Coordinates of C-alpha atoms in Angstrom, one line a residue:
X1 CA 27.4 -48.7 8.0
X2 CA 27.3 -51.4 5.3
X3 CA 26.1 -49.3 2.3
X4 CA 28.4 -47.9 -0.3
X5 CA 29.0 -44.4 1.1
X6 CA 31.7 -42.4 2.7
X7 CA 31.5 -42.6 6.5
X8 CA 34.1 -39.8 6.9
X9 CA 32.7 -36.4 7.2
X10 CA 34.2 -33.9 4.7
X11 CA 36.1 -31.0 6.1
X12 CA 34.1 -27.9 7.1
X13 CA 34.5 -24.9 9.4
X14 CA 32.9 -26.6 12.4
X15 CA 35.2 -29.6 12.1
X16 CA 38.2 -27.4 11.7
X17 CA 37.2 -25.3 14.7
X18 CA 36.7 -28.3 17.0
X19 CA 40.0 -29.9 15.8
X20 CA 41.8 -26.7 16.8
X21 CA 40.1 -26.8 20.2
X22 CA 41.1 -30.4 20.7
X23 CA 44.7 -29.8 19.7
X24 CA 44.9 -26.8 22.0
X25 CA 43.7 -29.0 24.9
X26 CA 40.4 -27.0 25.3
X27 CA 38.3 -30.1 24.8
X28 CA 39.1 -33.7 25.9
X29 CA 36.1 -35.5 24.3
X30 CA 33.5 -34.2 21.9
X31 CA 29.9 -34.8 22.9
X32 CA 27.1 -33.5 20.7
X33 CA 23.3 -34.0 20.7
X34 CA 20.4 -34.1 18.3
X35 CA 17.5 -32.3 20.0
X36 CA 14.2 -32.7 18.0
X37 CA 10.8 -31.5 19.1
X38 CA 8.4 -34.5 19.2
X39 CA 5.7 -32.6 17.4
X40 CA 6.0 -33.9 13.9
X41 CA 8.1 -36.2 11.6
X42 CA 11.7 -35.4 10.8
X43 CA 12.5 -34.1 7.3
X44 CA 15.5 -33.9 5.0
X45 CA 16.7 -30.7 6.8
X46 CA 16.9 -32.7 10.1
X47 CA 19.0 -35.3 8.3
X48 CA 21.7 -32.6 7.7
X49 CA 21.7 -31.9 11.4
X50 CA 21.8 -35.6 12.3
X51 CA 24.6 -36.4 9.9
X52 CA 26.6 -33.4 11.2
X53 CA 26.1 -34.1 14.9
X54 CA 26.9 -37.8 14.7
X55 CA 29.8 -37.4 12.3
X56 CA 31.5 -34.6 14.2
X57 CA 31.4 -36.5 17.5
X58 CA 32.6 -39.7 15.8
X59 CA 35.5 -37.9 14.2
X60 CA 36.9 -37.1 17.6
X61 CA 36.0 -40.4 19.3
X62 CA 33.0 -38.9 21.1
X63 CA 29.3 -39.6 21.1
X64 CA 25.9 -38.1 20.4
X65 CA 22.8 -38.0 22.6
X66 CA 19.3 -38.1 21.2
X67 CA 17.3 -35.6 23.3
X68 CA 13.7 -34.8 22.8
X69 CA 12.8 -31.2 23.5
X70 CA 9.4 -32.0 25.1
X71 CA 8.6 -28.6 26.6
X72 CA 5.4 -28.0 24.7
X73 CA 2.9 -30.8 25.6
X74 CA 0.1 -29.4 23.5
X75 CA 1.7 -30.6 20.3
X76 CA 3.8 -33.6 21.4
X77 CA 2.8 -37.2 20.8
X78 CA 4.4 -40.6 21.4
X79 CA 4.1 -41.5 17.7
X80 CA 6.4 -38.7 16.8
X81 CA 9.0 -39.9 19.3
X82 CA 8.7 -43.4 17.8
X83 CA 9.1 -42.0 14.2
X84 CA 12.2 -39.9 15.2
X85 CA 13.9 -43.0 16.7
X86 CA 13.2 -45.0 13.6
X87 CA 14.5 -42.3 11.3
X88 CA 17.8 -41.8 13.2
X89 CA 18.3 -45.6 13.2
X90 CA 17.4 -45.8 9.5
X91 CA 20.1 -43.2 8.7
X92 CA 22.6 -45.6 10.3
X93 CA 23.3 -43.9 13.6
X94 CA 23.1 -45.1 17.2
X95 CA 22.9 -42.6 20.1
X96 CA 24.7 -42.9 23.3
X97 CA 21.9 -41.8 25.6
X98 CA 18.2 -41.1 25.0
X99 CA 17.2 -38.1 27.0
X100 CA 14.3 -35.7 27.4
X101 CA 14.1 -32.1 28.5
X102 CA 11.4 -33.4 30.8
X103 CA 14.1 -35.4 32.6
X104 CA 15.4 -32.1 33.9
X105 CA 12.2 -30.3 34.8
X106 CA 13.0 -30.4 38.6
X107 CA 16.6 -29.2 38.0
X108 CA 15.4 -26.5 35.6
X109 CA 12.9 -25.4 38.3
X110 CA 15.7 -25.1 40.8
X111 CA 17.8 -23.1 38.3
X112 CA 14.8 -20.7 37.9
X113 CA 14.7 -20.2 41.7
X114 CA 18.5 -19.6 41.6
X115 CA 18.0 -16.7 39.1
X116 CA 15.1 -15.3 41.3
X117 CA 17.1 -15.4 44.5
X118 CA 20.0 -13.6 42.8
X119 CA 17.8 -10.9 41.4
X120 CA 18.1 -12.2 37.8
X121 CA 14.5 -13.2 37.2
X122 CA 11.1 -11.9 38.1
X123 CA 7.4 -12.9 37.9
X124 CA 5.5 -10.7 35.5
X125 CA 1.7 -10.4 35.7
X126 CA 1.1 -8.7 32.4
X127 CA -0.5 -10.5 29.5
X128 CA 1.4 -11.9 26.5
X129 CA 0.3 -9.1 24.1
X130 CA 1.5 -6.4 26.5
X131 CA 4.8 -8.1 27.1
X132 CA 5.3 -8.4 23.4
X133 CA 4.5 -4.7 22.8
X134 CA 6.9 -3.6 25.5
X135 CA 9.8 -5.5 23.9
X136 CA 10.3 -2.6 21.5
X137 CA 11.7 -2.9 17.9
X138 CA 15.0 -3.2 16.2
X139 CA 15.4 0.6 16.4
X140 CA 13.6 1.3 19.7
X141 CA 14.5 0.0 23.2
X142 CA 12.0 -2.0 25.2
X143 CA 10.0 -0.7 28.1
X144 CA 10.5 -2.1 31.6
X145 CA 7.7 -4.1 33.1
X146 CA 6.0 -2.6 36.2
X147 CA 6.9 -5.9 37.9
X148 CA 10.6 -5.8 37.0
X149 CA 11.6 -4.5 40.4
X150 CA 9.4 -6.9 42.4
X151 CA 11.4 -8.1 45.5
X152 CA 13.1 -11.5 45.2
X153 CA 11.2 -13.0 48.0
X154 CA 7.9 -12.0 46.5
X155 CA 9.0 -13.4 43.1
X156 CA 10.0 -16.7 44.7
X157 CA 6.6 -16.9 46.4
X158 CA 4.7 -16.2 43.2
X159 CA 6.8 -18.7 41.2
X160 CA 6.3 -21.4 43.8
X161 CA 2.5 -20.7 43.7
X162 CA 2.6 -20.8 39.9
X163 CA 4.0 -24.4 40.2
X164 CA 1.4 -25.3 42.8
X165 CA -1.4 -24.3 40.4
X166 CA -2.9 -21.4 42.3
X167 CA -3.1 -19.2 39.1
X168 CA -4.9 -19.7 35.8
X169 CA -3.0 -20.1 32.5
X170 CA -1.5 -16.8 31.3
X171 CA -1.8 -15.1 34.7
X172 CA 1.9 -14.9 35.2
X173 CA 5.2 -15.7 33.5
X174 CA 8.8 -15.8 34.7
X175 CA 11.2 -13.5 32.9
X176 CA 14.9 -13.2 33.0
X177 CA 16.1 -9.8 34.2
X178 CA 18.7 -8.8 31.6
X179 CA 18.5 -5.5 29.6
X180 CA 15.4 -4.0 28.0
X181 CA 17.6 -1.7 26.0
X182 CA 19.8 -4.4 24.5
X183 CA 20.2 -4.2 20.7
X184 CA 19.5 -8.0 20.8
X185 CA 15.8 -8.3 21.4
X186 CA 16.3 -11.8 22.7
X187 CA 18.0 -10.3 25.8
X188 CA 15.1 -8.0 26.6
X189 CA 13.9 -9.9 29.6
X190 CA 12.9 -13.1 27.8
X191 CA 10.2 -15.4 29.2
X192 CA 11.6 -18.4 30.9
X193 CA 8.5 -20.1 32.2
X194 CA 4.7 -20.0 31.5
X195 CA 1.7 -21.6 33.1
X196 CA 0.1 -24.4 31.0
X197 CA -2.4 -26.9 32.4
X198 CA -1.7 -29.5 29.8
X199 CA -1.1 -33.2 30.1
X200 CA 2.5 -34.2 29.4
X201 CA 3.2 -37.4 27.6
X202 CA 5.9 -38.4 30.2
X203 CA 5.2 -36.4 33.4
X204 CA 1.4 -36.6 33.2
X205 CA -0.2 -33.8 35.2
X206 CA 2.7 -33.3 37.6
X207 CA 3.8 -30.0 36.1
X208 CA 1.6 -26.9 35.6
X209 CA 4.5 -24.7 34.4
X210 CA 6.8 -25.4 31.5
X211 CA 10.2 -23.9 30.6
X212 CA 10.6 -22.2 27.2
X213 CA 13.0 -23.6 24.7
X214 CA 15.6 -21.0 25.3
X215 CA 15.7 -21.8 29.0
X216 CA 15.6 -25.6 28.7
X217 CA 17.9 -26.1 25.8
X218 CA 21.2 -24.7 27.0
X219 CA 20.8 -26.0 30.5
X220 CA 20.0 -29.5 29.2
X221 CA 23.2 -29.3 27.1
X222 CA 25.1 -28.4 30.2
X223 CA 23.5 -31.2 32.4
X224 CA 24.5 -33.8 29.7
X225 CA 28.0 -32.3 29.5
X226 CA 27.5 -31.6 25.8
X227 CA 30.6 -29.9 24.5
X228 CA 29.3 -28.5 21.2
X229 CA 25.7 -27.4 20.6
X230 CA 25.3 -27.3 16.8
X231 CA 22.3 -25.2 15.7
X232 CA 21.0 -23.7 12.5
X233 CA 21.6 -20.0 11.8
X234 CA 18.2 -18.8 13.2
X235 CA 19.6 -19.5 16.7
X236 CA 22.6 -17.2 16.1
X237 CA 20.7 -14.3 17.7
X238 CA 19.8 -16.5 20.6
X239 CA 23.4 -17.4 21.4
X240 CA 24.0 -14.4 23.7
X241 CA 21.0 -15.6 25.8
X242 CA 22.3 -19.2 25.7
X243 CA 25.7 -17.9 27.0
X244 CA 24.1 -15.6 29.6
X245 CA 22.1 -18.4 31.2
X246 CA 25.1 -20.7 31.2
X247 CA 27.2 -17.9 32.8
X248 CA 24.6 -17.1 35.6
X249 CA 23.5 -20.6 36.5
X250 CA 25.3 -23.3 38.6
X251 CA 25.5 -25.7 35.6
X252 CA 28.0 -28.6 35.6
X253 CA 29.6 -27.8 32.3
X254 CA 29.9 -25.0 29.7
X255 CA 28.8 -26.1 26.2
X256 CA 29.6 -24.0 23.2
X257 CA 26.9 -23.1 20.6
X258 CA 28.0 -23.1 16.9
X259 CA 25.6 -22.2 14.1
X260 CA 25.4 -23.5 10.5
X261 CA 23.1 -22.8 7.6
X262 CA 20.0 -24.9 7.5
X263 CA 19.1 -26.9 4.4
X264 CA 16.8 -25.4 1.7
X265 CA 15.7 -27.5 -1.3
X266 CA 13.7 -26.3 -4.3
X267 CA 10.3 -27.5 -5.2
X268 CA 9.4 -28.4 -1.7
X269 CA 8.9 -26.9 1.8
X270 CA 10.8 -27.8 4.9
X271 CA 8.8 -25.9 7.5
X272 CA 7.3 -28.2 10.0
X273 CA 4.3 -25.8 10.3
X274 CA 3.7 -26.1 6.5
X275 CA 4.3 -29.9 6.5
X276 CA 1.8 -30.2 9.3
X277 CA -0.7 -28.2 7.3
X278 CA -0.2 -30.5 4.2
X279 CA -1.0 -33.5 6.3
X280 CA -3.8 -31.9 8.3
X281 CA -5.7 -30.6 5.3
X282 CA -5.3 -33.8 3.4
X283 CA -3.2 -32.5 0.5
X284 CA -1.0 -35.6 1.1
X285 CA -1.7 -39.1 2.4
X286 CA 0.1 -38.6 5.7
X287 CA 3.6 -37.8 7.1
X288 CA 5.1 -40.7 5.2
X289 CA 3.5 -39.8 1.8
X290 CA 6.3 -40.5 -0.7
X291 CA 6.0 -36.9 -2.0
X292 CA 6.8 -35.5 1.4
X293 CA 10.4 -34.4 2.2
X294 CA 10.1 -36.3 5.6
X295 CA 12.6 -39.1 6.1
X296 CA 9.6 -41.4 6.5
X297 CA 8.3 -40.2 3.1
X298 CA 11.7 -40.5 1.4
X299 CA 12.2 -44.0 2.9
X300 CA 8.8 -45.1 1.6
X301 CA 9.5 -43.6 -1.8
X302 CA 12.7 -45.6 -2.1
X303 CA 15.5 -43.4 -1.0
X304 CA 18.3 -45.2 0.8
X305 CA 20.2 -44.2 3.9
X306 CA 23.4 -44.0 1.9
X307 CA 21.9 -41.6 -0.6
X308 CA 20.7 -39.3 2.1
X309 CA 24.0 -39.3 4.0
X310 CA 26.0 -38.8 0.8
X311 CA 23.7 -35.9 -0.1
X312 CA 24.3 -34.2 3.3
X313 CA 28.0 -34.7 2.9
X314 CA 28.0 -33.3 -0.7
X315 CA 26.2 -30.1 0.1
X316 CA 28.6 -29.4 3.0
X317 CA 28.4 -27.2 6.1
X318 CA 28.6 -23.4 5.8
X319 CA 27.2 -20.3 7.4
X320 CA 25.7 -19.0 4.1
X321 CA 22.3 -20.2 3.1
X322 CA 21.5 -21.3 -0.4
X323 CA 18.9 -23.4 -2.2
X324 CA 19.9 -26.9 -3.2
X325 CA 18.3 -28.4 -6.4
X326 CA 16.2 -31.4 -5.6
X327 CA 18.0 -33.1 -8.4
X328 CA 21.2 -33.3 -6.3
X329 CA 19.4 -35.5 -3.8
X330 CA 18.0 -37.6 -6.7
X331 CA 21.4 -38.0 -8.3
X332 CA 22.8 -39.4 -5.1
X333 CA 20.0 -42.0 -5.1
X334 CA 20.7 -42.9 -8.8
X335 CA 24.4 -43.3 -8.1
X336 CA 23.7 -45.6 -5.1
X337 CA 21.0 -47.7 -6.8
X338 CA 22.8 -47.9 -10.2
X339 CA 25.5 -50.0 -8.5
X340 CA 23.2 -52.1 -6.3
X341 CA 19.8 -52.5 -7.8
X342 CA 19.0 -55.7 -9.7
X343 CA 17.4 -55.2 -13.1
X344 CA 13.9 -56.3 -13.9
X345 CA 11.4 -55.7 -16.8
X346 CA 8.0 -54.1 -16.3
X347 CA 5.6 -52.6 -18.8
X348 CA 3.7 -49.6 -17.4
X349 CA 1.2 -49.0 -20.3
X350 CA 0.9 -52.4 -22.1
X351 CA 0.4 -52.9 -25.8
X352 CA -0.3 -56.5 -26.9
X353 CA 2.1 -58.0 -29.4
X354 CA 1.5 -61.4 -31.0
X355 CA 4.7 -63.2 -32.3
X356 CA 3.1 -65.0 -35.3
X357 CA 5.9 -67.5 -35.8
X358 CA 6.3 -68.4 -32.2
X359 CA 4.7 -71.8 -31.3
X360 CA 1.3 -71.4 -29.7
X361 CA 1.0 -72.7 -26.2
X362 CA 4.8 -73.0 -25.7
X363 CA 7.0 -71.1 -23.3
X364 CA 10.7 -70.5 -23.8
X365 CA 13.0 -69.4 -21.0
X366 CA 15.8 -67.0 -21.4
X367 CA 18.7 -66.3 -18.9
X368 CA 18.8 -62.6 -18.1
X369 CA 21.5 -60.9 -16.1
X370 CA 20.4 -59.3 -12.8
X371 CA 23.0 -56.6 -13.3
X372 CA 24.8 -56.0 -16.6
X373 CA 28.0 -54.6 -14.9
X374 CA 28.0 -57.1 -11.9
X375 CA 28.1 -60.7 -12.9
X376 CA 28.3 -61.6 -9.2
X377 CA 24.6 -60.7 -8.9
X378 CA 23.8 -63.7 -11.0
X379 CA 20.9 -64.3 -13.5
X380 CA 17.2 -65.1 -13.5
X381 CA 14.9 -66.9 -15.9
X382 CA 12.5 -64.8 -18.0
X383 CA 9.7 -66.6 -19.9
X384 CA 8.8 -65.9 -23.5
X385 CA 5.4 -66.8 -25.0
X386 CA 3.6 -66.2 -28.3
X387 CA 1.9 -63.2 -26.8
X388 CA 3.9 -60.5 -25.0
X389 CA 3.3 -56.9 -24.0
X390 CA 5.5 -53.9 -24.7
X391 CA 5.2 -50.2 -23.8
X392 CA 2.7 -48.2 -25.8
X393 CA 5.3 -45.5 -26.2
X394 CA 7.7 -48.0 -27.9
X395 CA 5.5 -48.1 -31.0
X396 CA 4.7 -45.3 -33.4
X397 CA 2.5 -45.9 -36.5
X398 CA 3.9 -42.7 -38.0
X399 CA 7.4 -42.5 -36.6
X400 CA 9.8 -39.6 -36.9
X401 CA 13.2 -40.3 -38.6
X402 CA 15.1 -40.8 -35.4
X403 CA 12.5 -43.1 -33.7
X404 CA 14.5 -46.3 -33.2
X405 CA 11.8 -48.3 -31.6
X406 CA 9.0 -50.3 -33.2
X407 CA 7.1 -49.1 -36.2
X408 CA 5.3 -50.7 -39.2
X409 CA 7.9 -52.7 -41.1
X410 CA 10.6 -51.8 -38.5
X411 CA 12.7 -54.0 -36.3
X412 CA 13.8 -53.9 -32.7
X413 CA 15.5 -56.3 -30.4
X414 CA 13.6 -57.6 -27.4
X415 CA 15.8 -57.2 -24.4
X416 CA 17.5 -60.6 -23.6
X417 CA 15.7 -62.3 -26.5
X418 CA 15.0 -62.0 -30.3
X419 CA 14.9 -59.3 -32.9
X420 CA 11.3 -58.8 -34.1
X421 CA 9.7 -57.1 -37.0
X422 CA 6.3 -55.4 -37.0
X423 CA 4.2 -56.9 -39.9
X424 CA 0.7 -55.8 -39.1
X425 CA -1.1 -53.2 -36.9
X426 CA -4.6 -54.1 -35.5
X427 CA -6.9 -51.3 -34.5
X428 CA -10.3 -51.1 -32.7
X429 CA -13.5 -49.5 -34.1
X430 CA -12.3 -46.1 -32.8
X431 CA -9.0 -46.4 -34.7
X432 CA -6.9 -47.0 -31.7
X433 CA -4.0 -49.4 -32.0
X434 CA -4.8 -52.5 -29.8
X435 CA -2.4 -55.1 -31.1
X436 CA 0.8 -55.6 -33.2
X437 CA 1.4 -58.7 -35.1
X438 CA 5.1 -59.3 -35.4
X439 CA 7.5 -62.0 -36.6
X440 CA 10.7 -62.9 -34.8
X441 CA 14.2 -63.9 -36.2
X442 CA 14.9 -67.2 -34.4
X443 CA 18.6 -67.0 -35.2
X444 CA 18.9 -63.6 -33.5
X445 CA 18.3 -64.8 -30.0
X446 CA 21.0 -64.3 -27.4
X447 CA 23.7 -66.9 -28.1
X448 CA 22.2 -67.7 -31.6
X449 CA 24.1 -67.6 -34.9
X450 CA 22.8 -64.1 -35.8
X451 CA 22.8 -62.7 -32.2
X452 CA 25.2 -60.0 -33.3
X453 CA 22.9 -58.7 -36.1
X454 CA 22.6 -55.0 -35.6
X455 CA 19.3 -53.1 -35.1
X456 CA 19.2 -49.6 -33.7
X457 CA 16.6 -50.1 -30.9
X458 CA 16.2 -52.4 -27.9
X459 CA 13.0 -52.5 -25.9
X460 CA 11.8 -54.3 -22.8
X461 CA 8.8 -56.6 -22.7
X462 CA 6.9 -59.1 -20.5
X463 CA 5.2 -62.4 -21.4
X464 CA 1.5 -61.8 -21.4
X465 CA 0.8 -65.3 -20.0
X466 CA 3.3 -65.1 -17.1
X467 CA 3.0 -61.4 -16.4
X468 CA 2.1 -60.4 -12.8
X469 CA -0.5 -57.6 -12.6
X470 CA 0.8 -54.7 -10.5
X471 CA 0.1 -51.1 -9.5
X472 CA 2.8 -48.5 -10.0
X473 CA 2.8 -45.1 -8.4
X474 CA 4.8 -42.4 -10.3
X475 CA 5.9 -39.7 -8.0
X476 CA 7.1 -36.3 -9.0
X477 CA 7.8 -32.9 -7.4
X478 CA 5.2 -32.0 -4.8
X479 CA 5.1 -28.3 -6.0
X480 CA 5.3 -26.9 -9.5
X481 CA 7.4 -23.8 -8.7
X482 CA 10.9 -23.8 -7.2
X483 CA 10.1 -21.7 -4.2
X484 CA 6.4 -22.3 -3.1
X485 CA 6.8 -20.7 0.3
X486 CA 8.5 -17.6 -1.1
X487 CA 5.4 -16.3 -3.0
X488 CA 4.1 -13.3 -0.9
X489 CA 0.9 -13.0 -3.0
X490 CA -0.3 -16.6 -3.0
X491 CA -0.7 -19.4 -0.4
X492 CA 2.0 -22.0 -0.9
X493 CA -0.8 -24.6 -1.2
X494 CA -1.8 -23.0 -4.5
X495 CA 1.5 -24.2 -6.0
X496 CA 0.9 -27.9 -5.4
X497 CA 1.7 -29.9 -8.5
X498 CA -1.5 -31.7 -9.7
X499 CA 0.7 -34.3 -11.4
X500 CA 2.9 -35.1 -8.4
X501 CA 1.3 -38.6 -8.3
X502 CA 0.1 -40.8 -11.1
X503 CA -1.3 -44.2 -10.3
X504 CA -1.1 -46.9 -13.0
X505 CA -3.2 -50.0 -12.3
X506 CA -2.8 -51.9 -15.6
X507 CA 0.9 -52.6 -15.2
X508 CA 2.5 -56.0 -16.1
X509 CA 5.7 -57.1 -14.5
X510 CA 7.9 -60.1 -15.0
X511 CA 7.4 -63.1 -12.6
X512 CA 10.6 -62.4 -10.7
X513 CA 8.9 -59.4 -9.2
X514 CA 5.9 -61.3 -7.8
X515 CA 7.6 -61.8 -4.4
X516 CA 9.3 -58.4 -4.1
X517 CA 9.3 -57.4 -0.4
X518 CA 9.8 -54.3 1.6
X519 CA 13.4 -53.2 1.5
X520 CA 14.0 -54.5 -2.0
X521 CA 14.8 -52.1 -4.8
X522 CA 15.0 -52.6 -8.5
X523 CA 15.8 -50.8 -11.7
X524 CA 12.9 -51.3 -14.1
X525 CA 14.8 -51.4 -17.3
X526 CA 14.5 -48.1 -19.3
X527 CA 12.0 -46.7 -16.7
X528 CA 13.7 -45.9 -13.4
X529 CA 14.2 -47.2 -9.9
X530 CA 11.3 -48.7 -8.1
X531 CA 10.6 -50.2 -4.6
X532 CA 7.7 -52.3 -3.3
X533 CA 5.2 -50.2 -1.3
X534 CA 3.7 -51.4 2.0
X535 CA 0.3 -51.5 0.3
X536 CA 1.4 -54.5 -1.6
X537 CA -0.6 -57.7 -1.2
X538 CA 0.0 -61.3 -2.3
X539 CA -0.6 -61.5 -6.0
X540 CA -1.0 -57.7 -6.1
X541 CA 2.4 -55.9 -5.8
X542 CA 2.5 -52.1 -5.6
X543 CA 5.6 -50.3 -6.6
X544 CA 6.7 -46.7 -6.0
X545 CA 9.0 -45.0 -8.5
X546 CA 11.8 -43.7 -6.4
X547 CA 13.6 -41.8 -9.2
X548 CA 13.7 -41.7 -12.9
X549 CA 16.8 -42.8 -14.8
X550 CA 17.6 -39.3 -15.9
X551 CA 17.0 -35.9 -14.3
X552 CA 14.0 -34.7 -16.3
X553 CA 13.8 -31.5 -14.3
X554 CA 17.4 -30.3 -14.9
X555 CA 16.6 -28.4 -18.1
X556 CA 13.5 -26.8 -16.6
X557 CA 15.4 -25.7 -13.5
X558 CA 18.1 -24.1 -15.7
X559 CA 15.4 -22.3 -17.7
X560 CA 13.8 -21.0 -14.5
X561 CA 17.1 -19.9 -13.1
X562 CA 17.8 -18.0 -16.3
X563 CA 14.5 -16.2 -16.0

């Protein structure tokens, strides 16, 4: 990793536990896996799992596999596989082996036959609703299926015929034979296989039965000799089933499942089902919409791999769930880009300024530092002409006492250039300010005899003649409440922030930004950090605001937390 982040995982309970196992000789080499379902794009919650799995294995000289859990062909697509690969690589990780649950379909089928032959699984002919009703509740035991005591030979025959396609979808399922009275509902004869006539993206139409996640996951871990299966806390109740299957099958290794708290961030949703709905209903412009918490969306918005990795390390790994402020993620991006982003000037909402004592038709060039704290980043040339543009917000005709920007009769310094004074305000027929006529102090230019003359305000600007027209997209929180999915009375869609995207098409940027390319990032002075978007065209750059210079939501979040 070449970016400015820590590549050493901070200590946490999983790391401590595995270190104790290694020191006790219980584990020779740590092997982990990241097992996404290829039915959507990865989000920031997956990044926590990626960072954890890869960093834990690396800490002990091991490796991590990328394994796609492709057991539900109805929702799986190659484009999701491609995006997942890209996201893991973007984060800075390389997997040892790329594997698929479908690689093991034949082995898993043989494992199922093993359970049948040993009286540990049976074919159930009841429908899904009946099976669900018979499982019982947290306080009431389940009810045995009438097929539970079907002879092993008959179960094997039915299961083989299920594979051969003799029965319609839903006619039969294969269930483990464990304990219908178990206090853990996951052990009440869970379904292991179901009939599904659906084309699979890798195996085509070869298979008509597919294993459930619970059956495929642990056995895939064992086949790959995974030592530690790191899962989020919702799988804690599934661990007894994971262990039961490992115990009763002829698997080549015995992986250990360890759970940790999943990531929750305010002002967003991290449910793949909800993210799919946002995309499917057109509330966002796709999985990589910069407002989305997907890694593709964060990347397009301007987040860096280092900022995401550092965020995951900062929030830590625990068993107790909490909600992390979105501002923590943004702060990591600010910290990363503050040190690395070259500075540029851009005017988002231009106001014309005529410098009345600057020669008409001439251009003067100023040397401007690319980074004020890093001379090694060099300088660039910035043109000055008689007509420039400044931000509309940097002028007030009736300014409050502590307004230190431009006002009638007031002075400000133009960044990297002169001090100017506002002498005249020009308005249109509607009374709107359309132009300022100002005079400059030629001796106050950088390096001039009065360069140290003090004025309280400094503003950015762009030469009107040399300015490059650009579009800027200002992104904000996707939702306007901290916990949009937690509202039991309203659909989370109703909490979408109508101001999550503002498009400014009259922006003017300095010439050095004309050739900005994908992968570049900049600090627009006084405005925030911006990156070129893929929609940019020659002569028409488009920039996304990755993050503001300051956390404008921090005060609101404190007020909301205080009630």
